Amino acid sequence: MASMLEIQNVQVSIADKDILRGVDLKIKQGEIHALMGPNGSGKSTLAYALMGHPGYKVTAGQVTFKGIDVLELSPDERARMGLFLAFQYPVAIPGVTVANFLRTAINSRRKAEDPKDRGISIRKFRSLLREKMASLDMPEDVAGRYLNDGFSGGEKKRAEILQLATLEPDIAILDETDSGLDIDALKIVAGGVNQLVGPDLGVLVITHYQRVLRYIQPDRVHVMFEGRIVESGGADLAHQLEERGYEWVRAAHGNGVGA
Ligand SMILES: Nc1ncnc2c1ncn2[C@@H]1O[C@H](COP(=O)(O)OP(=O)(O)OP(=O)(O)O)[C@@H](O)[C@H]1O
Ligand SMILES: [Mg+2]
């Protein structure tokens, strides 16, 4: 059975302020979902809450992944189970190289699946890394640099996709992985995601632009507004938003409070 991320009536508060006010969403392996919505509507909040960021308090609702209640698990345990988040603003980790970071992450994921696993051999890891970096058009010296330290905006986004490509999660959440990319980089990054898309990967693409959805075609598009998903539809919903903006969403669902 395909594993599934199931979000039911999730409410989240940050510093006692209610941000998400009941979100429902189901994502299966093999499906691509896009999440759109105005600035401040709660898209990144959903991503952080799903990964278990300590500042994001889930005050109601349920999140299960592969049938397990993940709200009880640490961010690390969630990642090892195969849940992946590419951050809107990736953080630098001075002192930890890209290669070391990835090798540690791969090994802890392998160990979670099989406690007897001895880890990936250096030789296999090197060739895996070389292959994945080449497919994302990343220069080889990046592997020896500290993760995201001094990386340009576009380089950070590519490094996120490199993590996605090497870790092979079951469900990946990409928070504005397309923002700040030049046109060529957008094609490379979207192409990198497309290569990974298939029956084993479910994706939630958080984006403001229809542009990226030309490369990564969503099965479903959802609109977040004031902390709720207020519209869901097929790929044409993204076109509609691009043409009409969010005014009609606001008119239909706004209550004058919040963003
Ligand atoms: N640490 C925080 N402290 C207080 N409020 C916060 C914090 N983080 C987020 N918020 C608020 O939560 C709301 C939702 O923010 P969020 O980042 O989820 O929006 P978003 O939909 O991802 O927006 P964008 O499209 O601009 O990325 C905003 O009003 C924001 O100001
Ligand atoms: Mg955001």
PDB file of C-alpha atoms in Angstrom, residues 80 106-120:
ATOM      1  CA  ARG A  80      13.985   9.102   9.227  1.00  0.00           C
ATOM      2  CA  ILE A 106      21.535   8.774   4.385  1.00  0.00           C
ATOM      3  CA  ASN A 107      22.995   6.515   7.051  1.00  0.00           C
ATOM      4  CA  SER A 108      20.523   7.481   9.746  1.00  0.00           C
ATOM      5  CA  ARG A 109      17.658   6.880   7.328  1.00  0.00           C
ATOM      6  CA  ARG A 110      19.071   3.463   6.359  1.00  0.00           C
ATOM      7  CA  LYS A 111      19.487   2.562  10.010  1.00  0.00           C
ATOM      8  CA  ALA A 112      15.880   3.507  10.729  1.00  0.00           C
ATOM      9  CA  GLU A 113      14.780   1.048   8.052  1.00  0.00           C
ATOM     10  CA  ASP A 114      17.186  -1.693   9.118  1.00  0.00           C
ATOM     11  CA  PRO A 115      18.886  -1.413  12.526  1.00  0.00           C
ATOM     12  CA  LYS A 116      21.610  -3.817  11.325  1.00  0.00           C
ATOM     13  CA  ASP A 117      22.552  -1.603   8.370  1.00  0.00           C
ATOM     14  CA  ARG A 118      26.255  -0.698   8.439  1.00  0.00           C
ATOM     15  CA  GLY A 119      25.859   2.451   6.343  1.00  0.00           C
ATOM     16  CA  ILE A 120      26.695   3.312   2.761  1.00  0.00           C
TER      17      ILE A 120
END
